[in-house]
Coordinates of C-alpha atoms and ligand atoms in Angstrom, one line a residue:
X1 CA -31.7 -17.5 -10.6
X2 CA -29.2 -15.7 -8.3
X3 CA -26.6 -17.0 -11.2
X4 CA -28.0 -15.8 -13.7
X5 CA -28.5 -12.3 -11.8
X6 CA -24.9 -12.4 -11.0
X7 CA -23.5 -12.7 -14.9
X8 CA -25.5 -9.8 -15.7
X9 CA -22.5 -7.5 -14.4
X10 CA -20.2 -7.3 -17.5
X11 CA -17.7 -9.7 -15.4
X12 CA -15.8 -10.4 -18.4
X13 CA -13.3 -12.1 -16.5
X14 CA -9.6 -13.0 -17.9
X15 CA -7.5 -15.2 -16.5
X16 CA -3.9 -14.7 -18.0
X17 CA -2.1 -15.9 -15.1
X18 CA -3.4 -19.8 -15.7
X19 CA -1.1 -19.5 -19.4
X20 CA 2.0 -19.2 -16.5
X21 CA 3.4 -22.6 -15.9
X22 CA 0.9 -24.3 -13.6
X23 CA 4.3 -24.4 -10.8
X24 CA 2.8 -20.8 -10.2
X25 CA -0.8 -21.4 -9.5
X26 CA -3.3 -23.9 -8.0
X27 CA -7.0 -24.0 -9.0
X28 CA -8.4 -23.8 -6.3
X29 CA -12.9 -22.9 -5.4
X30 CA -13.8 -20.6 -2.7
X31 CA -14.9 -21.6 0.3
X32 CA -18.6 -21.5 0.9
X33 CA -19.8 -18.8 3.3
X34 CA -22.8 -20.1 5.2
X35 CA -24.6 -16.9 5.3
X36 CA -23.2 -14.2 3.3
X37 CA -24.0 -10.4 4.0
X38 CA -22.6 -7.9 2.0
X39 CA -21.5 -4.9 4.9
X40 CA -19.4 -2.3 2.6
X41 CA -19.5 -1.7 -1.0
X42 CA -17.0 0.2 -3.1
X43 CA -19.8 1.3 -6.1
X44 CA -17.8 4.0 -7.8
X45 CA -14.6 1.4 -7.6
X46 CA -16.7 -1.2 -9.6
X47 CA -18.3 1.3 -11.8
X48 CA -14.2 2.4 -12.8
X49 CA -13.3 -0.9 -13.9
X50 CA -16.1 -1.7 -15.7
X51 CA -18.9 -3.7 -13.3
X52 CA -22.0 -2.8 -13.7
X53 CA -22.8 -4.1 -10.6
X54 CA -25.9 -1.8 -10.4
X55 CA -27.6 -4.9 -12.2
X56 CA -27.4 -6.7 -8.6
X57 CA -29.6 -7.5 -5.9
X58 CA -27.6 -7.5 -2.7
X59 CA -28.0 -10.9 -2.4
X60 CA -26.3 -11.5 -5.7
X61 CA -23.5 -9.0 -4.5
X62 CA -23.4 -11.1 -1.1
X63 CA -22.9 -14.5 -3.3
X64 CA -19.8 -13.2 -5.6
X65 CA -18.3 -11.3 -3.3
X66 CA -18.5 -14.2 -0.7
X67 CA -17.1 -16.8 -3.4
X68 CA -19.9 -18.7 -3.0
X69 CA -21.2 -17.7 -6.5
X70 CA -18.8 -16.6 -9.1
X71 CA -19.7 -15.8 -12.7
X72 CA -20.0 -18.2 -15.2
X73 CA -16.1 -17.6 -16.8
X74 CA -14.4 -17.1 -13.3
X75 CA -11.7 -20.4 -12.9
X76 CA -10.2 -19.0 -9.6
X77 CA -6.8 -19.9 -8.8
X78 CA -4.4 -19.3 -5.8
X79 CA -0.6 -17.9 -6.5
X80 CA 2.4 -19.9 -5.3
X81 CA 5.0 -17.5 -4.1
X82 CA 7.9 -17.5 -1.9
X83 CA 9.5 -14.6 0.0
X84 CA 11.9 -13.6 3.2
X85 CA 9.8 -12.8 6.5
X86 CA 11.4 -10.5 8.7
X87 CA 14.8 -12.2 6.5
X88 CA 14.3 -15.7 6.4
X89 CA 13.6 -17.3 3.4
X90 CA 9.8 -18.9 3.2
X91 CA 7.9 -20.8 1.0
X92 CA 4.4 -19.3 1.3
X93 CA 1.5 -18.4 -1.3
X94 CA -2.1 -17.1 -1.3
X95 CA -2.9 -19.3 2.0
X96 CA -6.5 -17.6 2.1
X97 CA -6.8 -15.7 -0.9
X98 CA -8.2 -16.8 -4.8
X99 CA -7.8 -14.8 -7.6
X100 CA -11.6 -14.8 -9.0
X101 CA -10.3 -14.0 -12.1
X102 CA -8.6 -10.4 -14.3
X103 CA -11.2 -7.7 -15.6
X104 CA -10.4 -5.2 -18.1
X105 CA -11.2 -1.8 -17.2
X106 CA -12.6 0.4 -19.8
X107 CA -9.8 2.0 -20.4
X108 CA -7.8 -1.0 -21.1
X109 CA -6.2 -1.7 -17.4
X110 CA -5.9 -5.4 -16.5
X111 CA -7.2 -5.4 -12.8
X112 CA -6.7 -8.9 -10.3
X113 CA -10.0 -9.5 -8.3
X114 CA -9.2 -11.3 -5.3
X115 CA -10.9 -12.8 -2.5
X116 CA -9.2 -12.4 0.7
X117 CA -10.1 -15.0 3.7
X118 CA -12.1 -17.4 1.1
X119 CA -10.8 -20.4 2.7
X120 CA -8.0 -22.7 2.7
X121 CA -5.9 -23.6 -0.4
X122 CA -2.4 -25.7 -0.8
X123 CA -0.9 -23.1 0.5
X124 CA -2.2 -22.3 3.6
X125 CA 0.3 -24.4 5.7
X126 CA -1.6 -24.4 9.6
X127 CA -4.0 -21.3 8.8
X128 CA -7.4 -21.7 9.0
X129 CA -7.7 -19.8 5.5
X130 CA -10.1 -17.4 7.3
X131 CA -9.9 -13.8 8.0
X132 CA -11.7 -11.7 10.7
X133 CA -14.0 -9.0 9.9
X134 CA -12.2 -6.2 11.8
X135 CA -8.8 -6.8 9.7
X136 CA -10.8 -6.8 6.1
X137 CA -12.1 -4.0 7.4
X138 CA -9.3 -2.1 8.5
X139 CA -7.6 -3.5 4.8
X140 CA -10.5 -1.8 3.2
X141 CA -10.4 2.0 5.5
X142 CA -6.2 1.9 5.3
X143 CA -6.3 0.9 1.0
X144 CA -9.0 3.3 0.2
X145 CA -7.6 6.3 2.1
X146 CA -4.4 5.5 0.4
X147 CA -5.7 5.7 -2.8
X148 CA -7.1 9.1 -1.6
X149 CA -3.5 10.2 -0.6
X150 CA -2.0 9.2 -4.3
X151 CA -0.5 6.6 -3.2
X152 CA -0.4 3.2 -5.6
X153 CA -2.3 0.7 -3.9
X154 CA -4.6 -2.2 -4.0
X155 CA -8.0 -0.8 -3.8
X156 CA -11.1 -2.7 -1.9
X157 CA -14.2 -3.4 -3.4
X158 CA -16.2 -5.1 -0.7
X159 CA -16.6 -6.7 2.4
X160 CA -18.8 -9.2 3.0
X161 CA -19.6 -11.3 6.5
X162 CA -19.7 -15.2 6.2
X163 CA -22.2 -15.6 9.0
X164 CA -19.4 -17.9 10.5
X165 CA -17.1 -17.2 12.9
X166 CA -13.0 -17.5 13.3
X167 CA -10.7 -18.8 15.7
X168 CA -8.6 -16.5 17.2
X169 CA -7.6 -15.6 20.7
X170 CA -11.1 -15.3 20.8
X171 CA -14.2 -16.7 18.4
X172 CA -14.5 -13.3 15.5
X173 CA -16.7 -12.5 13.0
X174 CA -15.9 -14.1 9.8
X175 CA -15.6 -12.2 6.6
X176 CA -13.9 -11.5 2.9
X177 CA -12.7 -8.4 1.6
X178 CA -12.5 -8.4 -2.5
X179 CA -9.8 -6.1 -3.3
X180 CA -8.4 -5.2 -6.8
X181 CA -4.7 -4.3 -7.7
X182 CA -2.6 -4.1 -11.0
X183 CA -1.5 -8.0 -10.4
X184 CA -0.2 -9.6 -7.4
X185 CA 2.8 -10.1 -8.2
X186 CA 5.7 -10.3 -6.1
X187 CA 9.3 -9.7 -5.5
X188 CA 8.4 -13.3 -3.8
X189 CA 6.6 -14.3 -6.4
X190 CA 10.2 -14.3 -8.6
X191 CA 12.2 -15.8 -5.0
X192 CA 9.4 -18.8 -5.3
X193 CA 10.3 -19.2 -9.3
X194 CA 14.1 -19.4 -9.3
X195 CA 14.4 -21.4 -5.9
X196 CA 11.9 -24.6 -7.4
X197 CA 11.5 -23.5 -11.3
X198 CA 13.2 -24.4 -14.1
X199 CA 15.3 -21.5 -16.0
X200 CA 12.4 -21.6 -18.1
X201 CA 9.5 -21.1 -15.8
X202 CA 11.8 -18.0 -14.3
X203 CA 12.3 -17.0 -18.0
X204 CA 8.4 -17.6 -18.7
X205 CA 7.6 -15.4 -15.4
X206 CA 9.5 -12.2 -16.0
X207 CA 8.2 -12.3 -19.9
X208 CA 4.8 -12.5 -18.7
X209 CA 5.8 -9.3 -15.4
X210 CA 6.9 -7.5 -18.4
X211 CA 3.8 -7.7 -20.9
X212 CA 1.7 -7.4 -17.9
X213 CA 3.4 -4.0 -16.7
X214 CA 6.1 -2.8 -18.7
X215 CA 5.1 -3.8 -22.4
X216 CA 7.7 -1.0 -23.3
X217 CA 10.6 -2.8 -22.6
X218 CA 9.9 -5.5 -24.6
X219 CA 12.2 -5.0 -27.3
X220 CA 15.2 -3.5 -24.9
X221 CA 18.2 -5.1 -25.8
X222 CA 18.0 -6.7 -22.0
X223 CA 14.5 -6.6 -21.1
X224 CA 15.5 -8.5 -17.8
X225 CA 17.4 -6.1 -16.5
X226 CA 15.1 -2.9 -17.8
X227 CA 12.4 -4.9 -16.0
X228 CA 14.5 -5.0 -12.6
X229 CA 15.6 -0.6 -13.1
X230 CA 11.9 -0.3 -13.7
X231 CA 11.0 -2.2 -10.4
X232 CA 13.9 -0.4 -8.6
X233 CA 12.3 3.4 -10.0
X234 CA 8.7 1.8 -8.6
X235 CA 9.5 0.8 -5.3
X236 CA 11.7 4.6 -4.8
X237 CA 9.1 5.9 -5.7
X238 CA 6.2 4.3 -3.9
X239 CA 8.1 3.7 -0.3
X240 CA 9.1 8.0 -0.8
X241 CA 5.3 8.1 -1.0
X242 CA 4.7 6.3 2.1
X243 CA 7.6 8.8 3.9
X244 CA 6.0 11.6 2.8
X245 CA 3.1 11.0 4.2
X246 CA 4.3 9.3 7.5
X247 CA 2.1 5.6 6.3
X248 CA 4.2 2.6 7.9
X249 CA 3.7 -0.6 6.3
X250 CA 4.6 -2.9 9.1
X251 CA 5.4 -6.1 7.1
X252 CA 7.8 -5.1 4.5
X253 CA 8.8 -9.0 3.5
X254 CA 9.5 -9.6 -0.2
X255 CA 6.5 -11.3 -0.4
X256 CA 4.5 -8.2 0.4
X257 CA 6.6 -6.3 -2.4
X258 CA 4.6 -6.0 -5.4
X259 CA 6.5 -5.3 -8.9
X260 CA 3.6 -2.8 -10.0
X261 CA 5.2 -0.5 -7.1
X262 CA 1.8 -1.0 -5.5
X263 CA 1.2 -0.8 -1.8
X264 CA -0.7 -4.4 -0.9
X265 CA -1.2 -6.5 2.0
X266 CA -2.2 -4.4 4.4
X267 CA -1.8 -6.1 7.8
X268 CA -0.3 -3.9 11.1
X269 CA 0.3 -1.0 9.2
X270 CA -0.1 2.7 10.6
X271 CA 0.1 6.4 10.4
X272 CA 2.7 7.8 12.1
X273 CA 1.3 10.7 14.1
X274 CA 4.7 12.5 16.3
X275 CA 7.9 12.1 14.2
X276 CA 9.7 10.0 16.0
X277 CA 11.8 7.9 12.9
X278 CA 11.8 5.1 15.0
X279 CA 7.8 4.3 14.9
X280 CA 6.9 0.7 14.9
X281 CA 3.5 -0.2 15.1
X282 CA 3.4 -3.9 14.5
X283 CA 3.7 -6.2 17.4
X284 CA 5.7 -8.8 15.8
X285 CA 8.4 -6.6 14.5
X286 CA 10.1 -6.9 17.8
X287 CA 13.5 -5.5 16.9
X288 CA 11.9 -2.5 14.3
X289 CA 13.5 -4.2 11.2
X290 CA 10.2 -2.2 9.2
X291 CA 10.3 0.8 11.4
X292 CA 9.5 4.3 9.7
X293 CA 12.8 5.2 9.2
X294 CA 14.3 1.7 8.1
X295 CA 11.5 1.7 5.3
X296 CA 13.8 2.7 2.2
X297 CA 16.4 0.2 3.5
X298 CA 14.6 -2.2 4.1
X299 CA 12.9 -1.7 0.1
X300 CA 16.7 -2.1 -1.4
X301 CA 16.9 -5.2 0.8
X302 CA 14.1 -6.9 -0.8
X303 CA 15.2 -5.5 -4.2
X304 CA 18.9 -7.8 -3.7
X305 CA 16.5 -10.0 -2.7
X306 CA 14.8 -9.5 -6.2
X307 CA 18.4 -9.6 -8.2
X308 CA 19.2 -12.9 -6.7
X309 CA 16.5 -14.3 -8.2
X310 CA 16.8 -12.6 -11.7
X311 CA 20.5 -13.2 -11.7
X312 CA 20.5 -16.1 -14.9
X313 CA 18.6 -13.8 -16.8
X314 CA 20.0 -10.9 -17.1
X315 CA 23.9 -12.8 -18.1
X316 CA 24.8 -16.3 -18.2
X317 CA 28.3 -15.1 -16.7
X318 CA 27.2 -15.3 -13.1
X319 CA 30.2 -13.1 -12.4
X320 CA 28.9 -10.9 -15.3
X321 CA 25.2 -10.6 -13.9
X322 CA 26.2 -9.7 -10.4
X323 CA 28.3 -7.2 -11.5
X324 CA 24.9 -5.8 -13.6
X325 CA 22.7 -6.3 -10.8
X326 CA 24.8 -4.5 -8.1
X327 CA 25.4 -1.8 -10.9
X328 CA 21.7 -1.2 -11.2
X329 CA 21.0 -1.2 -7.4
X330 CA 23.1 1.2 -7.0
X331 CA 20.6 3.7 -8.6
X332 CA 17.8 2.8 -6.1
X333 CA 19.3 5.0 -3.1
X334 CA 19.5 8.3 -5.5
X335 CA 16.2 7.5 -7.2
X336 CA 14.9 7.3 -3.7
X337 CA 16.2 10.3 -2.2
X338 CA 15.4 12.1 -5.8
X339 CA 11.8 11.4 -4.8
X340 CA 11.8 11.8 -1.7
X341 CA 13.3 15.6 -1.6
X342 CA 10.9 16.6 -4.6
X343 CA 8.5 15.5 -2.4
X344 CA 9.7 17.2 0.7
X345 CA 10.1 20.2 -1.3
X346 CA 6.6 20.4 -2.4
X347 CA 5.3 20.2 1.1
X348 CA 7.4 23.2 2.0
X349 CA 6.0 25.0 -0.8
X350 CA 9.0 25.1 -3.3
X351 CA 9.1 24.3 -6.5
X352 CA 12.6 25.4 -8.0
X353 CA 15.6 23.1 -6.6
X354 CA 18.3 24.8 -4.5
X355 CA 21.1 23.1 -3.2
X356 CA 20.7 23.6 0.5
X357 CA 16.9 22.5 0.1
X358 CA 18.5 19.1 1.8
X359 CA 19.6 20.5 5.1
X360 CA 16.5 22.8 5.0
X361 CA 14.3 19.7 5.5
X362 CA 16.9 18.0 7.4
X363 CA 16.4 20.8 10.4
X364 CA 13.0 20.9 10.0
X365 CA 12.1 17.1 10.7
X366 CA 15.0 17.5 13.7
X367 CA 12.9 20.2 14.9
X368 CA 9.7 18.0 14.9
X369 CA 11.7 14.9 16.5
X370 CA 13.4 17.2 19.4
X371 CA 9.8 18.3 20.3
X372 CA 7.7 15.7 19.7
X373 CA 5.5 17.5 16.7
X374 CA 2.6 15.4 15.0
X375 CA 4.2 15.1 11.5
X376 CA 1.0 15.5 9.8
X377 CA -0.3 18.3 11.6
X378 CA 3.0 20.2 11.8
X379 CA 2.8 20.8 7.8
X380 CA -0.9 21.6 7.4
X381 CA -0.6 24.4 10.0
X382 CA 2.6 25.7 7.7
X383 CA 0.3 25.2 4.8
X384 CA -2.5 27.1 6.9
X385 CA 0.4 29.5 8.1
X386 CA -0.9 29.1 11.6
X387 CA 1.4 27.9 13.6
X388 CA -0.4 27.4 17.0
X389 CA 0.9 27.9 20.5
X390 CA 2.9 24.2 20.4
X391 CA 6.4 23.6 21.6
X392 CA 7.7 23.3 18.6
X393 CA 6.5 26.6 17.1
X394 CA 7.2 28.5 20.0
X395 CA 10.5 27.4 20.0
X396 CA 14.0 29.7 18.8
X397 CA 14.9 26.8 16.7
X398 CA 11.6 26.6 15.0
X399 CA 11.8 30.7 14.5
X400 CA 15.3 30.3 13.6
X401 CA 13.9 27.7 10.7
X402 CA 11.3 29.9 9.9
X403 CA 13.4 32.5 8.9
X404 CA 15.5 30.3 6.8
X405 CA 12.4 28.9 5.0
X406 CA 10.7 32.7 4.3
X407 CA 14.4 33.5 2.8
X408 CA 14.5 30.5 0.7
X409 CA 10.7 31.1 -0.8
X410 CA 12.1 34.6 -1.6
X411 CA 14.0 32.6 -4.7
X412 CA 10.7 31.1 -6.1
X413 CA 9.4 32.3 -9.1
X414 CA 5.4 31.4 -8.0
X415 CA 3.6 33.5 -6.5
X416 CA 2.1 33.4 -2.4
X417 CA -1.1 31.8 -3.8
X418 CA 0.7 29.0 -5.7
X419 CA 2.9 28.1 -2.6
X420 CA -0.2 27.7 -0.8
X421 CA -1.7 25.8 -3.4
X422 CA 1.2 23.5 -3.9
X423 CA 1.6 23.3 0.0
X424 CA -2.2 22.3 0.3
X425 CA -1.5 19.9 -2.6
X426 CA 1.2 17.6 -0.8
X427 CA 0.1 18.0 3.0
X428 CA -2.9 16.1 3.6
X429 CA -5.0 17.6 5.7
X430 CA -6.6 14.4 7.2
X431 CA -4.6 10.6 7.7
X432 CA -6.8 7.6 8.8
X433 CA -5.4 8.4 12.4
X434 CA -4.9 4.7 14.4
X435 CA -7.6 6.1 16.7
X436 CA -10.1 7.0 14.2
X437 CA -9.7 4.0 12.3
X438 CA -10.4 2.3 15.7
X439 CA -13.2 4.3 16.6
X440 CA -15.0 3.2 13.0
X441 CA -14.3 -0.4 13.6
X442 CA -15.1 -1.0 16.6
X443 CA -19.0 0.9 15.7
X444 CA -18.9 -1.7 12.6
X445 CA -17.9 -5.0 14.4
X446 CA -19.3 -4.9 18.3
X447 CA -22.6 -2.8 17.0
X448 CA -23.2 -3.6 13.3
X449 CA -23.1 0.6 12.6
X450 CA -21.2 0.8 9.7
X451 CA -22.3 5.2 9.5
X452 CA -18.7 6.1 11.1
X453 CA -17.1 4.3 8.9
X454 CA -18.5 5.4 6.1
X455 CA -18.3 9.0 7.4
X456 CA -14.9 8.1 7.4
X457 CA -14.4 6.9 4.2
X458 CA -16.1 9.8 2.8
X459 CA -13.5 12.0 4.4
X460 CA -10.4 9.9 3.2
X461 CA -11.2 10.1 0.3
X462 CA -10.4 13.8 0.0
X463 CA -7.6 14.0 2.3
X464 CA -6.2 17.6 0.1
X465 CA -9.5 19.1 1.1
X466 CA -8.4 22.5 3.0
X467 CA -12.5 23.4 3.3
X468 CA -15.1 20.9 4.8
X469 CA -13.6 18.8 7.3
X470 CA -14.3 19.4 11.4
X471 CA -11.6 19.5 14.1
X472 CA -12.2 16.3 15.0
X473 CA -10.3 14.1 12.2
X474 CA -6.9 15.9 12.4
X475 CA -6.3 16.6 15.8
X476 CA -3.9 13.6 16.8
X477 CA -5.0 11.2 19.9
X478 CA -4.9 12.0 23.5
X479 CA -1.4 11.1 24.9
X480 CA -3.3 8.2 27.2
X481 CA -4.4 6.4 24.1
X482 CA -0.9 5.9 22.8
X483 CA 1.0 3.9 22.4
X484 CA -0.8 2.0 19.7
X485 CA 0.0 -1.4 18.3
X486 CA -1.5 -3.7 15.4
X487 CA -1.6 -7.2 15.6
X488 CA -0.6 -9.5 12.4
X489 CA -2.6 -12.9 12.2
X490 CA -6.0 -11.1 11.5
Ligands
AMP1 P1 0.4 -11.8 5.3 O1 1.0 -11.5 6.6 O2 -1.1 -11.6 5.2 O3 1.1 -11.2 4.1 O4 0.4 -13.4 5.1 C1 1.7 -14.2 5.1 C2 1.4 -15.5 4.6 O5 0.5 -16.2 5.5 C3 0.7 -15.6 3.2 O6 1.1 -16.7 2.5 C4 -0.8 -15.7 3.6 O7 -1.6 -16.3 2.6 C5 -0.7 -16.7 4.8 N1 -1.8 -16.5 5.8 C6 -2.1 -15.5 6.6 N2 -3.2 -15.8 7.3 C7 -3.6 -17.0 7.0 C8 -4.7 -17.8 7.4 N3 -5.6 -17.4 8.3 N4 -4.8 -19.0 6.7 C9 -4.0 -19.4 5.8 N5 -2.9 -18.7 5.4 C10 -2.7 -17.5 6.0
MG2 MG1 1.3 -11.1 2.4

C-alpha cells in the first residue's frame, strides 16, 4: 500500500553510474530503520528537481527517505573511492551512504539522491554505518544556508529518525539525511581508479566525469586534460567562495573534493566569526593543515593529487604528461586569486579593477586581524555605512583606510545607490553562526522542537536580506562561548 503511495512521486530514477565498471560501485540495500520518522523536509528542494512528493503521506515520506522503502526502479549502490586524509593515502568509499538512485530535474539536471547513515556497506571498514541525528542535522542547516549564500553545494532534502539509537561516546539518536548534489564524484574517486583500475576503467571514469559535467569538452583535442583546467577553474572558484564568505570546511581530504566544484561532506565545518586566518574549528585537525587561511593551498594540493592520477591520460610520455599537468596547475593560483579579488572587490563596493585594489583589501583584513573584527559583521556595517563604536572603527588605521577606500570609490562609474546595492549583494548579512546553529540543534535533539530551526532555516535562506532580520542572528557570540570546536565521527 505504502509502496504503491511511494511510486506515485514522479521518482523516475536513473542510475548511470551502474554502466561504470562495477570496480566503482557495490549494490548494496539500505538498512532497515525500525521506526522511521520524517523530522525536516526540504518541499520546495523536491518540488525543483521534479518530486512531486506532495502525493505522500508522511509515512510514505518516512519509508523512502529512511531506505526502508525505495521506489520500484531505485537499484542503490555505494561508490568505491579512495583519497588522502589529512595526506595519507586511503582506500575508503561510501562506508554509510547509498546512492538511491539519479533524478532528472525538469530542466534537464542529473541530481544524485543519497542516503547518508543507511547502514553499513563493503566499505565501511570498523563504522557502524550509522550517523547521529545532531550531525545530519547540522549537514542539513550548514548545506542549505550555503546554498543561500551562492555557494555550490550538495543540498539536503530530508532528515528522518530511525527510532534506533548509535554508539558514540554516548548512545544518540539515530537518523539519515537524503541530500542531493550534481554527482559525488571525487578527486578520490579518480585516486581509487588509477591506484586498483585498469587504464581502461581510469579511461572509462573520466569519459563518463566528462559527459556527466563537461559534455563540452567532448570533442577537445585532449578532453583529459580540458577536464582537469575545468576542475582546476571549479575548485578556484568554489574554495574563493568559501573565503569570501569566512565558511571553513574542516576536512579538505581529496576524498571530500568533488569535480562538480561542489561543496559536500559537511562534517566539522564552521563560520569564521573574528578574522583571525588561522581559524580551525575541527578537533582532529590538530596541526591546522585545513585552517581558513591554508584552504586555497590545501585545494592545489588535492588538485596534484588529482594529476597524479590522470597522468596516463593526458600523454603516454610520462615525462610528457607531467610536464602538462604541472603546466596546467600552474593556472590554479591566478584563477584563484582572479576570484577571489573580484570577489573582495564587490564586497567593498567596486566594480571597475584598479591596480592597487590588492593592497586595499590587503590592509583592510590586517586591520580586522590586528583588532580582532568579526569578518562578517565588519562588512555589513561598511555596507550599512555604520560603523559602530568598535576597536577597529575607532581606530587611526581604520580612518586612515577609510579615507583610502572613499578615494578609490571616487573612480567608479556607479553611482552611491549601486555601491550599496552591490555591497549588500556580496556581504551577507546573516552566516549560520556556530552558536546559532547550536542553539537550533540542541532544541531539535534534547526537546524534539524543531521551530528554531526552522526559524533558522527560513532566515538562511536569505542571507542578502538588508530588511527583515532581528539583532539577534548577526551579532557574533559572547567571548565566554568561544572557543568553538566540531567533532568528526558524527
Ligand atoms: P567523512 O569524514 O564523512 O568524509 O568520512 C570519511 C570516510 O569514513 C568515508 O569513507 C565514510 O563513508 C566513512 N565513514 C564515516 N563514518 C562512518 C560510519 N559511521 N560507518 C561507516 N563508515 C563511515
Ligand atoms: Mg567524506
Amino acid at each position: 500500500m505504502v509502496t504503491q503511495m511511494i511510486n506515485q512521486a514522479a521518482w523516475d530514477l536513473e542510475d548511470t553510474y551502474s554502466e561504470l565498471p562495477e570496480l566503482f560501485y557495490t549494490k548494496q540495500q539500505p538498512a532497515q530503520a525500525k521506526d522511521p520518522e520524517l523530522v525536516i523536509f526540504n518541499q520546495p528542494l523536491a518540488k525543483s528537481i521534479g518530486l512531486q512528493t506532495e502525493k505522500l503521506s508522511g509515512e510514505a515520506l518516512a519509508n523512502v527517505f529512511s531506505g526502508n522503502q525505495l521506489p520500484d526502479e531505485a537499484d542503490p549502490l555505494a561508490q568505491a573511492y579512495a583519497g588522502h586524509q589529512f595526506g595519507h593515502f586511503t582506500m575508503l568509499g561510501d562506508g554509510r551512504a547509498v546512492l538511491i538512485g539519479e533524478k532528472l530535474s525538469p530542466s534537464g539536471e542529473r541530481f544524485d539522491i543519497q542516503l547518508k547513515g543507511a547502514g553499513r556497506t563493503p566499505y565501511s571498514r570498523g563504522g557502524d554505518g550509522r550517523a547521529a541525528l545532531g550531525p545530519m542535522l547540522r549537514e542539513y542547516i550548514i548545506s542549505e544556508a550555503m546554498h543561500g549564500l551562492g555557494i555550490p553545494t550538495s543540498r539536503s532534502l530530508a532528515v528522518t529518525t530511525t527510532g534506533e539509537k548509535v554508539r558514540r561516546e554516548t548512545f544518540l539518536t539515530g537518523a539519515i539525511v537524503t541530500r542531493i548534489a550534481s554527482s559525488h564524484i571525487r578527486v578520490g574517486t579518480f585516486e581509487y581508479a588509477a591506484r586498483w583500475g585498469s587504464l581502461e576503467d581510469l579511461k572509462a571514469l573520466a569519459d563518463y566525469t566528462i559527459n556527466r559535467h563537461f559534455p563540452e569538452i567532448k570533442e577537445h583535442e585532449n578532453p583529459y586534460l580540458s577536464l582537469y583546467e575545468k576542475v582546476i577553474d571549479r575548485q578556484a572558484s568554489l574554495i574563493a567562495g568559501w573565503q569570501l564568505i569566512g565558511f571553513i570546511h574542516g576536512v579538505m581530504n581529496t576524498d571530500n573534493m568533488t569535480v562538480s566544484g561542489e561543496t559536500i561532506d559537511y562534517g566539522p565545518c564552521a563560520f569564521m566569526n573574528q578574522y583571525d586566518p588561522k581559524t580551525v574549528f575541527s578537533s582532529i585537525d590538530v596541526n591546522g593543515r585545513y585552517a581558513y587561511e591554508n584552504q586555497p593551498g590545501i585545494g592545489e594540493w588535492n588538485l596534484a593529487r588529482f594529476a597524479e592520477a590522470l597522468l596516463p591520460l593526458f600523454q603516454e610520455d610520462s615525462e610528457k604528461a607531467v610536464a602538462t599537468a604541472q603546466h596546467a596547475l600552474g593556472n590554479y593560483a591566478k584563477l584563484y586569486w582572479g576570484y577571489w579579488l573580484s570577489g573582495m572587490r564587490k564586497k567593498l563596493g567596486l566594480a571597475i579593477e584598479k591596480e592597487e585594489d590588492e593592497s586595499l583589501v590587503k590592509e583592510l583584513l590586517q586591520l580586522m586581524e590586528n583588532h580582532e573584527a568579526d569578518f562578517t559583521n565588519t562588512f555589513r556595517l561598511l555596507t550599512l555605512n555604520d560603523q559602530d563604536n568598535s576597536e577597529l572603527f575607532t581606530s587611526r588605521g581604520f580612518r586612515e583606510w577609510k579615507k583610502k577606500w572613499k578615494e578609490r570609490q571616487t573612480a567608479e562609474l556607479n553611482t552611491k545607490k549601486e555601491m550599496e546595492a552591490l555591497m549588500k549583494e556580496n556581504n551577507p548579512f546573516i552566516i549560520p553562526r556556530n552558536h546559532l546553529v547550536e542553539e537550533a540543534l540542541e532544541a531539535a535533539v534534547e526537546k524534539q522542537d524543531y521551530s528554531v530551526m526552522n526559524q533558522l532555516l527560513d532566515i538562511l535562506s536569505r542571507p542578502y536580506d538588508y530588511n527583515q532580520i532581528q539583532e539577534k542572528y548577526f551579532l557574533p557570540p559572547n567571548p565566554s562561548d568561544e572557543p568553538f570546536v566540531t567533532y568528526c565521527g558524527t
